[in-house]
Coordinates of C-alpha atoms in Angstrom, one line a residue:
Chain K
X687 CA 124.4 146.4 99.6
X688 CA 123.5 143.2 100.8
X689 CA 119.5 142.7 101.7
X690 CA 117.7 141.8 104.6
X691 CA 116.4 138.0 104.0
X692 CA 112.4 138.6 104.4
X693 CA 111.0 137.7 107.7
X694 CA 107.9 135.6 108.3
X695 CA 104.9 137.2 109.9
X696 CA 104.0 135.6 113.2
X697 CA 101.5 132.7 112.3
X698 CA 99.2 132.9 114.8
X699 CA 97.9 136.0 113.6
X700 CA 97.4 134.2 110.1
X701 CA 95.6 131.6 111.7
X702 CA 93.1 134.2 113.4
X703 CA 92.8 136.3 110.3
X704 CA 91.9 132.9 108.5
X705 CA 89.8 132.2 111.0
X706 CA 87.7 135.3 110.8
X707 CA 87.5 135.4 107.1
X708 CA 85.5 132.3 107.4
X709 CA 83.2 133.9 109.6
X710 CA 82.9 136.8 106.7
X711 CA 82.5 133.9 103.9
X712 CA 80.1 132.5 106.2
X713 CA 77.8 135.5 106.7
X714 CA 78.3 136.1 102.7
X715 CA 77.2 132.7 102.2
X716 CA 74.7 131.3 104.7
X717 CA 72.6 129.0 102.8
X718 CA 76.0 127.5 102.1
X719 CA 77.8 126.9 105.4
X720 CA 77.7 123.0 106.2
X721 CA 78.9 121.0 109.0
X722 CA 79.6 117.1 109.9
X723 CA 80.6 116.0 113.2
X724 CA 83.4 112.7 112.6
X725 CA 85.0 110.6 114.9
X726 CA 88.7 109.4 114.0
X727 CA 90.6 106.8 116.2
X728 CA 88.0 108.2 119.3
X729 CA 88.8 111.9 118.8
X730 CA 86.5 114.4 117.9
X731 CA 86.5 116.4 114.5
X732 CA 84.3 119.0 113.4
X733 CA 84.6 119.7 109.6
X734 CA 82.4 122.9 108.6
X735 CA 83.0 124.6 104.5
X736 CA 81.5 127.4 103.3
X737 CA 80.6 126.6 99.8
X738 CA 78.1 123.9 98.5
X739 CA 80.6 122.5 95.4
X740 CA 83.5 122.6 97.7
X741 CA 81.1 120.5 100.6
X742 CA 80.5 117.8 97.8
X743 CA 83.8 117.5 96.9
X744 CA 85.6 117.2 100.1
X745 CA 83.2 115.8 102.9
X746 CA 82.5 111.9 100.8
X747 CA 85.8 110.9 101.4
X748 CA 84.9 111.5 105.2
X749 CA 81.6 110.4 105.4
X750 CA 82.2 107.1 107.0
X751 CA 83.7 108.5 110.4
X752 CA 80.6 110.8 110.3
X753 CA 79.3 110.5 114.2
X754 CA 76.0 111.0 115.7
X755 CA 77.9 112.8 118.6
X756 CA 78.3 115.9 118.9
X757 CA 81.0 118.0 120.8
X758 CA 81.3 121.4 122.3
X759 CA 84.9 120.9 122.0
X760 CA 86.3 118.9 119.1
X761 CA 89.9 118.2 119.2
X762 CA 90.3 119.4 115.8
X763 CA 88.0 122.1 114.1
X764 CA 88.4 122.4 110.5
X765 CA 86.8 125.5 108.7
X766 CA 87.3 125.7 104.6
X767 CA 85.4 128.3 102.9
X768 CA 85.2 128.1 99.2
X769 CA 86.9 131.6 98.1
X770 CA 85.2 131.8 94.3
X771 CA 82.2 131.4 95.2
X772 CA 81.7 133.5 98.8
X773 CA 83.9 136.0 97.1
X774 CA 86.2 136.3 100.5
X775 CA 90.2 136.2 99.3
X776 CA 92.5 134.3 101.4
X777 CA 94.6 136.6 103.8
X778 CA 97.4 136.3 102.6
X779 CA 99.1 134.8 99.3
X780 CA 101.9 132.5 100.3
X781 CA 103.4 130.3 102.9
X782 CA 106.7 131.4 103.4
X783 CA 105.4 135.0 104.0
X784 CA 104.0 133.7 107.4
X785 CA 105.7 130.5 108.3
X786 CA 109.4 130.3 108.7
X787 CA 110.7 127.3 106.7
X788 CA 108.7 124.8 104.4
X789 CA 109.7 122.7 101.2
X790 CA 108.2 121.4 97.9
X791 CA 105.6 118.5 98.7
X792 CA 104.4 116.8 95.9
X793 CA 101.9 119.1 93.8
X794 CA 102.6 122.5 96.4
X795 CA 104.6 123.0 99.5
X796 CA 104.4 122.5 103.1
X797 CA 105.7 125.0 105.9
X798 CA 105.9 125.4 109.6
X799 CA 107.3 127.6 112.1
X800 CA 110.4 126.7 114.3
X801 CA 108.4 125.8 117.7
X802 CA 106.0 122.9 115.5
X803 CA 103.6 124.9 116.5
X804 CA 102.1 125.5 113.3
X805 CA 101.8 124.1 109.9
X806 CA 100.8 125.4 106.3
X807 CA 99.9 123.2 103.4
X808 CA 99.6 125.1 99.8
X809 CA 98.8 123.7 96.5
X810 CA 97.5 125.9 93.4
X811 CA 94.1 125.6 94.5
X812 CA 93.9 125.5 98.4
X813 CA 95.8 126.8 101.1
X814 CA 95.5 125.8 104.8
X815 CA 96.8 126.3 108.2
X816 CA 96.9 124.0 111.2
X817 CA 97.3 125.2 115.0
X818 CA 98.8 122.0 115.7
X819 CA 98.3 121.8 119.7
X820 CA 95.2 123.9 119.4
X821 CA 93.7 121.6 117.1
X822 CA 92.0 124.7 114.1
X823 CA 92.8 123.8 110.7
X824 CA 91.2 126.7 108.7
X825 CA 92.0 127.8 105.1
X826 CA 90.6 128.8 101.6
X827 CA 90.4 126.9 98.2
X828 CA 90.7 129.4 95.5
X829 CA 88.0 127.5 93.0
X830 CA 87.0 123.6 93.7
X831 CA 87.1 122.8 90.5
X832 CA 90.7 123.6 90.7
X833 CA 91.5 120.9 93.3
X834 CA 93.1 118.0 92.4
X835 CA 92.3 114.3 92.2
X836 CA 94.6 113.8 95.3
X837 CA 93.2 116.7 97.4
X838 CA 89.4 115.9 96.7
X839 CA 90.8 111.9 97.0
X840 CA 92.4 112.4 100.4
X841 CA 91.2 116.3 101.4
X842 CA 93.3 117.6 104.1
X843 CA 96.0 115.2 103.7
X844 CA 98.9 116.6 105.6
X845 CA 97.5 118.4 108.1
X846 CA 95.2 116.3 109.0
X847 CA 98.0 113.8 109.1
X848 CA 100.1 116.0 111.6
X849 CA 97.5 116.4 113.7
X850 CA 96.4 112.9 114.1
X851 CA 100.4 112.0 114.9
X852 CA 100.4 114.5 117.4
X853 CA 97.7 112.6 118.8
X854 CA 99.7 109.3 119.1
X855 CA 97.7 107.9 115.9
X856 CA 100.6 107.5 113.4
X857 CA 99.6 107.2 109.8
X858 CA 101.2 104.5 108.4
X859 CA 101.4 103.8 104.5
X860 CA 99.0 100.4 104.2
X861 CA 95.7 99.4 102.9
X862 CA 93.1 97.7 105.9
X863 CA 90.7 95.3 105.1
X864 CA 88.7 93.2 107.5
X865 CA 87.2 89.5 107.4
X866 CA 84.5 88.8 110.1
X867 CA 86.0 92.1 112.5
X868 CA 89.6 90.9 112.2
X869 CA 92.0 93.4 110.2
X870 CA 94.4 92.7 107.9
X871 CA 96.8 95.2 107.3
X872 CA 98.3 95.4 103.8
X873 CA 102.0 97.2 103.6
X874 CA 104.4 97.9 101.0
X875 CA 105.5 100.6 98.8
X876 CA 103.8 102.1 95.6
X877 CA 103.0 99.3 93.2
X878 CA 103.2 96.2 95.2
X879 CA 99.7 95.5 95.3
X880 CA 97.8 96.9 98.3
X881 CA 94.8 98.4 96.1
X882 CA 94.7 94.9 94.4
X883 CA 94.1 93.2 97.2
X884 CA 92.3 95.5 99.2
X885 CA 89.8 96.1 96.5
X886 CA 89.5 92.0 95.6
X887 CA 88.7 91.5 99.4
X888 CA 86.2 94.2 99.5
X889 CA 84.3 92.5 96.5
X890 CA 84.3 89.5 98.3
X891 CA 82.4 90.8 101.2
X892 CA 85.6 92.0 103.7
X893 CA 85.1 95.9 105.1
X894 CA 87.4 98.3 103.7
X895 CA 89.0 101.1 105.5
X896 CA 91.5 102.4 102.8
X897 CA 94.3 101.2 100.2
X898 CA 96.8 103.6 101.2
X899 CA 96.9 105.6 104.6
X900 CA 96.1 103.8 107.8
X901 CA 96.6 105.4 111.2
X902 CA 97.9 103.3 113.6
X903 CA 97.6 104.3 117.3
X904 CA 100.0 102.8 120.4
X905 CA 98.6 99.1 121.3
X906 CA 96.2 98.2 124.4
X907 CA 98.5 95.5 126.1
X908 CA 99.3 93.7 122.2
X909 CA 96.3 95.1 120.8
X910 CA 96.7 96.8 117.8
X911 CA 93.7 99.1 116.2
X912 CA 94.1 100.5 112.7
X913 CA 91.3 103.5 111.8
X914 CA 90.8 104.6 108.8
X915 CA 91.4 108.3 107.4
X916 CA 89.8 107.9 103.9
X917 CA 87.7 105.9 102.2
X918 CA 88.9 106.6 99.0
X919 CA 90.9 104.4 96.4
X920 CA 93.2 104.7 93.8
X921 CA 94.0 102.6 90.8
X922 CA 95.9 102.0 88.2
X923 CA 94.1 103.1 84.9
X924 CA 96.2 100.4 83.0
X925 CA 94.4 97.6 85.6
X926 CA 91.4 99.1 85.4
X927 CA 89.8 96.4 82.9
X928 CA 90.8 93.9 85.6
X929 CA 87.7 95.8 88.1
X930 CA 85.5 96.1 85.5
X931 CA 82.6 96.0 89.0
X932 CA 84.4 99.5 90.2
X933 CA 83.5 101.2 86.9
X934 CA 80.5 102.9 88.8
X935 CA 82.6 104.1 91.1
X936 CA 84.8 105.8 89.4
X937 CA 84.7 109.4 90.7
X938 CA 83.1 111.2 87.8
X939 CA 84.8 114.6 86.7
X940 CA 88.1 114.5 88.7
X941 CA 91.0 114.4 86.8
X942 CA 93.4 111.5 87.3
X943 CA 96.5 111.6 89.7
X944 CA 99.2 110.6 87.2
X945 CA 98.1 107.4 85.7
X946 CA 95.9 106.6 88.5
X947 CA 92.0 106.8 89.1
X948 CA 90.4 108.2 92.3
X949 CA 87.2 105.2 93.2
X950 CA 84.7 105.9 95.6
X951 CA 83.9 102.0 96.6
X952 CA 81.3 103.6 99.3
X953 CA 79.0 104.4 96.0
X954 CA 79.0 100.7 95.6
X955 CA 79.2 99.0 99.1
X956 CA 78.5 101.7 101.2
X957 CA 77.7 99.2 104.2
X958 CA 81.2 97.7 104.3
X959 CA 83.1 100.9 105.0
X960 CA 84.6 101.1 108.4
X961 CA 86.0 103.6 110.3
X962 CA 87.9 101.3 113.5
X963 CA 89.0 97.4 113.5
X964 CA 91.4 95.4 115.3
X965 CA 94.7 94.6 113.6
X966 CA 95.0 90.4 113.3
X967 CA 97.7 90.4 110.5
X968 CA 100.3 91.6 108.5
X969 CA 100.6 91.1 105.1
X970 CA 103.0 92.3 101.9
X971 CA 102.1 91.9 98.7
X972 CA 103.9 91.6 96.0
X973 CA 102.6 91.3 92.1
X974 CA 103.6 88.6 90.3
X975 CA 101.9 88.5 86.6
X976 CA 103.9 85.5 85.6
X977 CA 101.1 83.3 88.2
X978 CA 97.7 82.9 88.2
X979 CA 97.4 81.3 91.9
X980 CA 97.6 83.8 95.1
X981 CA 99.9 82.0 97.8
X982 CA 101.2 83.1 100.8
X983 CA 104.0 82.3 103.4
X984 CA 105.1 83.4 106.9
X985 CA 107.9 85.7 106.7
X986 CA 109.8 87.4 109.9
X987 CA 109.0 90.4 111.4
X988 CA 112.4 92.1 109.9
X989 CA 111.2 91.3 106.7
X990 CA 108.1 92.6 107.4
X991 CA 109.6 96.0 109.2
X992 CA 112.0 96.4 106.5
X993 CA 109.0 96.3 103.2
X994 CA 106.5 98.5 105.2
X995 CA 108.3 101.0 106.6
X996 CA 110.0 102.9 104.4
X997 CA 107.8 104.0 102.3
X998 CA 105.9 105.0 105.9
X999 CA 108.7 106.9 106.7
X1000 CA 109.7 108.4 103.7
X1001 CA 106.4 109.7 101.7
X1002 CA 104.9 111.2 104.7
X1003 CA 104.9 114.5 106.2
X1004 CA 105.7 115.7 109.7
X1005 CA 106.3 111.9 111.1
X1006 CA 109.1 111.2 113.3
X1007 CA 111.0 108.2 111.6
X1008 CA 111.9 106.8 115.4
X1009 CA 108.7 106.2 116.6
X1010 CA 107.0 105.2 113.1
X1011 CA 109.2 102.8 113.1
X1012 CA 109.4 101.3 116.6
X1013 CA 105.3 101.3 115.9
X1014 CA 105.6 99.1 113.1
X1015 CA 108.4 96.8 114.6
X1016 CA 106.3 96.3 117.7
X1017 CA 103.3 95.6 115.5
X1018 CA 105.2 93.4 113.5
X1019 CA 105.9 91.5 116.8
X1020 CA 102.7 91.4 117.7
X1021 CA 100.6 89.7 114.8
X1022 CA 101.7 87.2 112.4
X1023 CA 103.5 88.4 109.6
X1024 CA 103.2 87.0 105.8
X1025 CA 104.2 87.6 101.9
X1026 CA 101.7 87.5 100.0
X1027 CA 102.4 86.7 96.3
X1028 CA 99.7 88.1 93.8
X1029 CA 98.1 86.1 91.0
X1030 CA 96.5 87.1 87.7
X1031 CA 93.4 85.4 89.3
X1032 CA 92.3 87.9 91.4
X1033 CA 89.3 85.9 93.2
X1034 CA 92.3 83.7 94.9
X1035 CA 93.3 86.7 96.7
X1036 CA 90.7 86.9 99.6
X1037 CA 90.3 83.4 99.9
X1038 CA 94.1 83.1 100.3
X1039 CA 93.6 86.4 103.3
X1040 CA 90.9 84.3 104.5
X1041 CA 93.1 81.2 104.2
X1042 CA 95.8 82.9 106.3
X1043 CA 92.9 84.4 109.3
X1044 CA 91.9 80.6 109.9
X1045 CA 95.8 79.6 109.9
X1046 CA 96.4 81.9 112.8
X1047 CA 93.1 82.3 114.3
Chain P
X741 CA 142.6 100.9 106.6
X742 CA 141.8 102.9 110.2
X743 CA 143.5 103.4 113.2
X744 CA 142.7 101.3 115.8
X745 CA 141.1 103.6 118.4
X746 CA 138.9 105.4 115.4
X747 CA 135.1 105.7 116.4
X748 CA 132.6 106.9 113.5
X749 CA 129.7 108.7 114.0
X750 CA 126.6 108.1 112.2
X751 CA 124.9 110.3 109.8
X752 CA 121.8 112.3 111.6
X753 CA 119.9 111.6 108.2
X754 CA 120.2 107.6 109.3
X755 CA 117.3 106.2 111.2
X756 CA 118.0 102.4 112.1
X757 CA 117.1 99.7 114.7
X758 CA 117.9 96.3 115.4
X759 CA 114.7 93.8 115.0
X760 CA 115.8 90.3 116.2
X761 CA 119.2 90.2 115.1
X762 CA 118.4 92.2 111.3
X763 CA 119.0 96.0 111.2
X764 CA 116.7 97.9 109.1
X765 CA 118.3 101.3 108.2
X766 CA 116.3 104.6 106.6
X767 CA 118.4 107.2 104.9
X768 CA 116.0 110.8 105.1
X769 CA 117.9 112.4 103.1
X770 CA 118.2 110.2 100.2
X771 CA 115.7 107.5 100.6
X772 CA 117.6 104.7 100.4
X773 CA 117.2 102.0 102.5
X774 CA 119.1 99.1 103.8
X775 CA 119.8 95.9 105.7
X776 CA 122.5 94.1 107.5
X777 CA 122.9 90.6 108.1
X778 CA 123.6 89.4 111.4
X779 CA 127.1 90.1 111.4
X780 CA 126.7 93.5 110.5
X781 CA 123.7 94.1 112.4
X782 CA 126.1 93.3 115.5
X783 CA 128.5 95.9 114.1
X784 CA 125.6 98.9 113.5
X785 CA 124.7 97.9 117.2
X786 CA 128.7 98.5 118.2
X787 CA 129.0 101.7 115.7
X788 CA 125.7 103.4 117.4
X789 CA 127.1 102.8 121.2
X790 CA 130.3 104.8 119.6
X791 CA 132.9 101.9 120.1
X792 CA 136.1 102.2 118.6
X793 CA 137.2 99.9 115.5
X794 CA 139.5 98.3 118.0
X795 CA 136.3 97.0 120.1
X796 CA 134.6 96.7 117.0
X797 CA 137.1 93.8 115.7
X798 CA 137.3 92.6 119.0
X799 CA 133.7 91.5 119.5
X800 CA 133.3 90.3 116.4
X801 CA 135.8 87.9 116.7
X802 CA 135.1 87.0 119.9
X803 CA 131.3 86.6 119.1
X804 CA 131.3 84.5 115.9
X805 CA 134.4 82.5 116.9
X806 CA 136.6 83.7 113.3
X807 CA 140.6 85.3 113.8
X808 CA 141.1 88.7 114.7
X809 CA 142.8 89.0 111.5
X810 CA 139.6 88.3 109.7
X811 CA 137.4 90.3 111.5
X812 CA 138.9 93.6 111.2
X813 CA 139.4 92.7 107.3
X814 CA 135.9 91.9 107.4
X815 CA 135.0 95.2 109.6
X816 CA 136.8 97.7 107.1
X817 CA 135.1 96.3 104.3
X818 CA 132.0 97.3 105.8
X819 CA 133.1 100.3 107.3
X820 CA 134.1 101.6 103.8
X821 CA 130.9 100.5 102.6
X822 CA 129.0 102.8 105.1
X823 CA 131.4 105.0 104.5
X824 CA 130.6 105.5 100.7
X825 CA 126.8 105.2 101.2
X826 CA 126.9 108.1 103.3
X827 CA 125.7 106.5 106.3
X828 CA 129.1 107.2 108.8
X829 CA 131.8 109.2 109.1
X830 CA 135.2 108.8 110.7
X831 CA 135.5 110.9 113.8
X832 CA 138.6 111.5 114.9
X833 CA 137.8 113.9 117.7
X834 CA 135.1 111.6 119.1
X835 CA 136.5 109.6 122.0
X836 CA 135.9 106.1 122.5
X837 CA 132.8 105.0 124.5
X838 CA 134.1 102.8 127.4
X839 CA 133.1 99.1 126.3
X840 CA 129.7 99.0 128.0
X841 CA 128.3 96.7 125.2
X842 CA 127.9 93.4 126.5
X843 CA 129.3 90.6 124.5
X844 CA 126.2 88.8 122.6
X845 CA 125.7 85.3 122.7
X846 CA 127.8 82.7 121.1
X847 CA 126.7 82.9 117.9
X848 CA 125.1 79.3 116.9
X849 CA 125.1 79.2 112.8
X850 CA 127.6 79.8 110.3
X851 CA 130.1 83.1 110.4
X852 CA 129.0 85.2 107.0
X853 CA 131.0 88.4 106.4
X854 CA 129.3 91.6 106.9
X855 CA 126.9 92.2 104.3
X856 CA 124.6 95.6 103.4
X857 CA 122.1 95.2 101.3
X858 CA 120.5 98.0 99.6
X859 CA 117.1 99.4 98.8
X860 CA 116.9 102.0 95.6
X861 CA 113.0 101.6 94.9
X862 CA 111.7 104.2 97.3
X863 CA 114.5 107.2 96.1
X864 CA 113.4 105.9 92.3
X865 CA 109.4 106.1 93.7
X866 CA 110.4 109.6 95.5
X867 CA 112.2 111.1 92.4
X868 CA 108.8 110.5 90.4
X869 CA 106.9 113.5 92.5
X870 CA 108.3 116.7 91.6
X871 CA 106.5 119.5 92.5
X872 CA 104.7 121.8 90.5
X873 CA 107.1 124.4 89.0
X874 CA 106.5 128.0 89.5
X875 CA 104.2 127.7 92.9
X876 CA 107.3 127.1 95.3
X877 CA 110.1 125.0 93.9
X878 CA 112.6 125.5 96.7
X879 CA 112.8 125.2 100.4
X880 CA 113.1 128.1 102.5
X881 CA 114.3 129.0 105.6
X882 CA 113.4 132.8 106.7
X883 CA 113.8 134.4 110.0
X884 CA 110.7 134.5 111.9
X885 CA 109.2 137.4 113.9
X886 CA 108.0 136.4 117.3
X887 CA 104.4 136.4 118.6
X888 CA 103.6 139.2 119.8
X889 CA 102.7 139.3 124.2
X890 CA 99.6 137.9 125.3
X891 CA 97.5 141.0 126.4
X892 CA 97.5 140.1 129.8
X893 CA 95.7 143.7 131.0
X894 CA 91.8 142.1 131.5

């Protein structure tokens, strides 16, 4: 006889049974509960966790969009509770037994119903769901010390993610550095040298808003404004000798993320994180270990379009390919574009960045 | 090669656009990506407004001044090549879209052949995240219940 294929319990009701068991891990846990009001891109976030390890794991790579304003209303309100340690279970096991369809996503699986009206995230250690036009992201982690480097490197990542695009602020695979209040935006795939140089500009005094996710909102007239989601970075252990300055940042007791380290440059120079700058260029790296000079040359905006976005496109969740990239093309149109080609040297890469600022400037 | 009136349809997976003459094209499903010089940008831009080969040929050689001859050898080639890459598919039920796309300029440099140059890095990049096995290997699609009615009683 042939089965039934299971059906998915309504969501909604997950999200509201989620959302009262972090009131119960709350009132197990009071001494416990802690809250951060953060700003991303102008829009409100309230991020509250029940569970003190859990807090010091996931609120750092936040910290910098932490805003003295608060809000009765944030667009988004994200409540966590740490499920070791407060002793409340998760209420229910998996994704698919309350949202319709989902797939593997790197380390656990993503889901969402048919209407995009919700979304799930699940890894081994954490599970979370997002009410994506009501803006609650609740959900449990089973122990923190369970969490990988990637989730306590970017917490949230996803969701957070879907939510922000939602909101017209389209996260875009790049690193963003600034010189003076101008951005430069750094794009390529894995491996072409975006930590590199984001990290050798932030030693030379640039701000740093991130070496891997940028979220890009629609342009004011030609404007373009890249904020910051993290301010996390991740490097190469096989390069590390080449930062030997980052070695106190190196986040202590996480393990790596396949051969790469998780940094925490705000230990180090907390003052140049930034949450918000304007975008004045577009550059691609590229490595080339066979030089020991940085140079750089003007390349067209289909060059540009074609080595940032697919990597955009392809490694992130929930995006819509169309508008991602009609972002990036109009971006590409609107600031000058360059190649960037990496030296061994790596003290010739901000002063070729800063080279290329005066050029167009 | 193809009929004359065929028109092709492009895959769904296939997310492309034209930037300045260059089309940049995203396969979803595969993660391969591509370009087209500007010959073959011209023809994606033909092939999305659902012009038969016949118009196809006809532009082209009209547009970068070569023989009609040429152009539909030329065209095929790169047909067949977007063809095998998964990209298009003949479709013989579609009919043709009325020739609403405007000749382009005269074209001022050199005639190349259509070329498509592709992009394997990201599938190779892609393919080096598995997930973890045992949590939830496989998609899945279930039926959903609905949401049960607002209590609208208060």
């Amino acid at each position: 006889m042939k089965t039934a294929p299971p059906r998915a319990a309504p969501s909604r009701l997950a999200l509201a049974r989620s959302e009262a068991a972090f009131l119960q891990a709350s009132s197990e846990a009071p001494a416990e509960h802690h809250s951060v009001h953060l700003e991303l891109g102008g829009l409100a976030i309230r991020l509250s966790v029940v569970g003190t390890t859990l807090w010091e794991y996931l609120a750092p790579p936040l910290s910098h969009l932490a805003s003295p304003r608060s809000t009765a209303r944030p667009g988004l309100t994200i409540k966590l509770w740490d499920a070791a340690r407060t002793g409340i279970a998760g209420p229910f096991a998996t994704l698919p037994e309350i949202l319709p369809t989902g797939k593997a996503f790197g380390f656990g699986a993503l889901g969402e119903d048919r209407r995009e009206a919700v979304a799930g995230y699940q890894t081994p250690a954490a599970c979370m769901l997002l009410d994506r036009k009501g803006g609650l992201l609740a959900g449990w982690v089973r122990d923190p010390h369970a969490l990988s480097s990637y989730e306590i490197g970017k917490p949230l990542q996803p969701l957070l993610f879907a939510w922000a695009r939602d909101r017209d602020i389209l996260p875009v695979h790049a690193a963003l550095v600034a010189h003076r209040g101008r951005g430069v935006l750094l794009g390529g795939r894995g491996g072409s040298g975006k930590s590199t140089s984001a990290l050798s500009c932030l030693n030379a005094g640039f701000q740093y808003l991130g070496d891997d996710y940028i979220g890009v909102p629609a342009p004011e007239g030609s404007r373009f404004v890249g904020h910051s989601f993290y301010n996390t970075s991740w490097l190469e252990a096989s390069h590390a000798h080449r930062f030997p300055w980052l070695a106190p940042a190196l986040a202590q007791g996480t393990p790596s993320r396949g051969n790469k380290l998780l940094i925490r440059p705000d230990a180090l120079f907390g003052r140049r994180m930034a949450a918000s700058v304007p975008i004045h260029l577009l550059v691609l790296p590229r490595i080339n270990d066979g030089e020991t000079v940085t140079r750089a040359w003007r390349i067209r905006p289909a060059e540009a379009v074609l080595r940032l976005a697919p990597s955009s496109i392809l490694q992130l969740p929930f995006n819509d390919p169309r508008r991602l990239l009609d972002r990036m093309t109009e971006l590409a149109h609107a600031v000058p574009c360059y190649h960037l080609e990496l030296g061994t040297d790596l003290a010739g890469i901000p002063r070729s960045v800063e080279g290329i600022l005066e050029e167009v400037s | 090669m193809f009929d004359d009136g065929t028109c092709f349809r492009i895959s769904p997976e296939a997310t492309g656009k034209i930037i300045d003459g260059e089309a940049v094209i995203i396969d979803l499903a595969t993660g391969v990506y591509y370009s087209l010089n500007p010959s073959g940008s011209r023809l994606w831009e033909l092939l999305s407004a659902g012009q038969s080969r016949e118009a196809m040929a006809e532009l082209l050689s009209a547009e970068f001044g070569i023989g009609r001859d040429r152009a539909e050898k030329d065209l095929d080639a790169l047909l067949i090549r977007l063809i095998e890459e998964g990209l298009v598919a003949p479709d013989d039920e579609a009919p043709a879209a009325p020739s609403q796309v405007a000749p382009g300029p005269a074209v001022e440099h050199d005639y190349a052949p259509p070329e498509l140059l592709v992009y394997h890095d990201m599938a190779d990049l892609l393919a080096l995240d598995p997930p973890v096995p045992g949590l939830m290997p496989e998609a899945w699609d279930y039926p959903e219940e609905p949401d049960p009615p607002e209590d609208t009683s208060t």
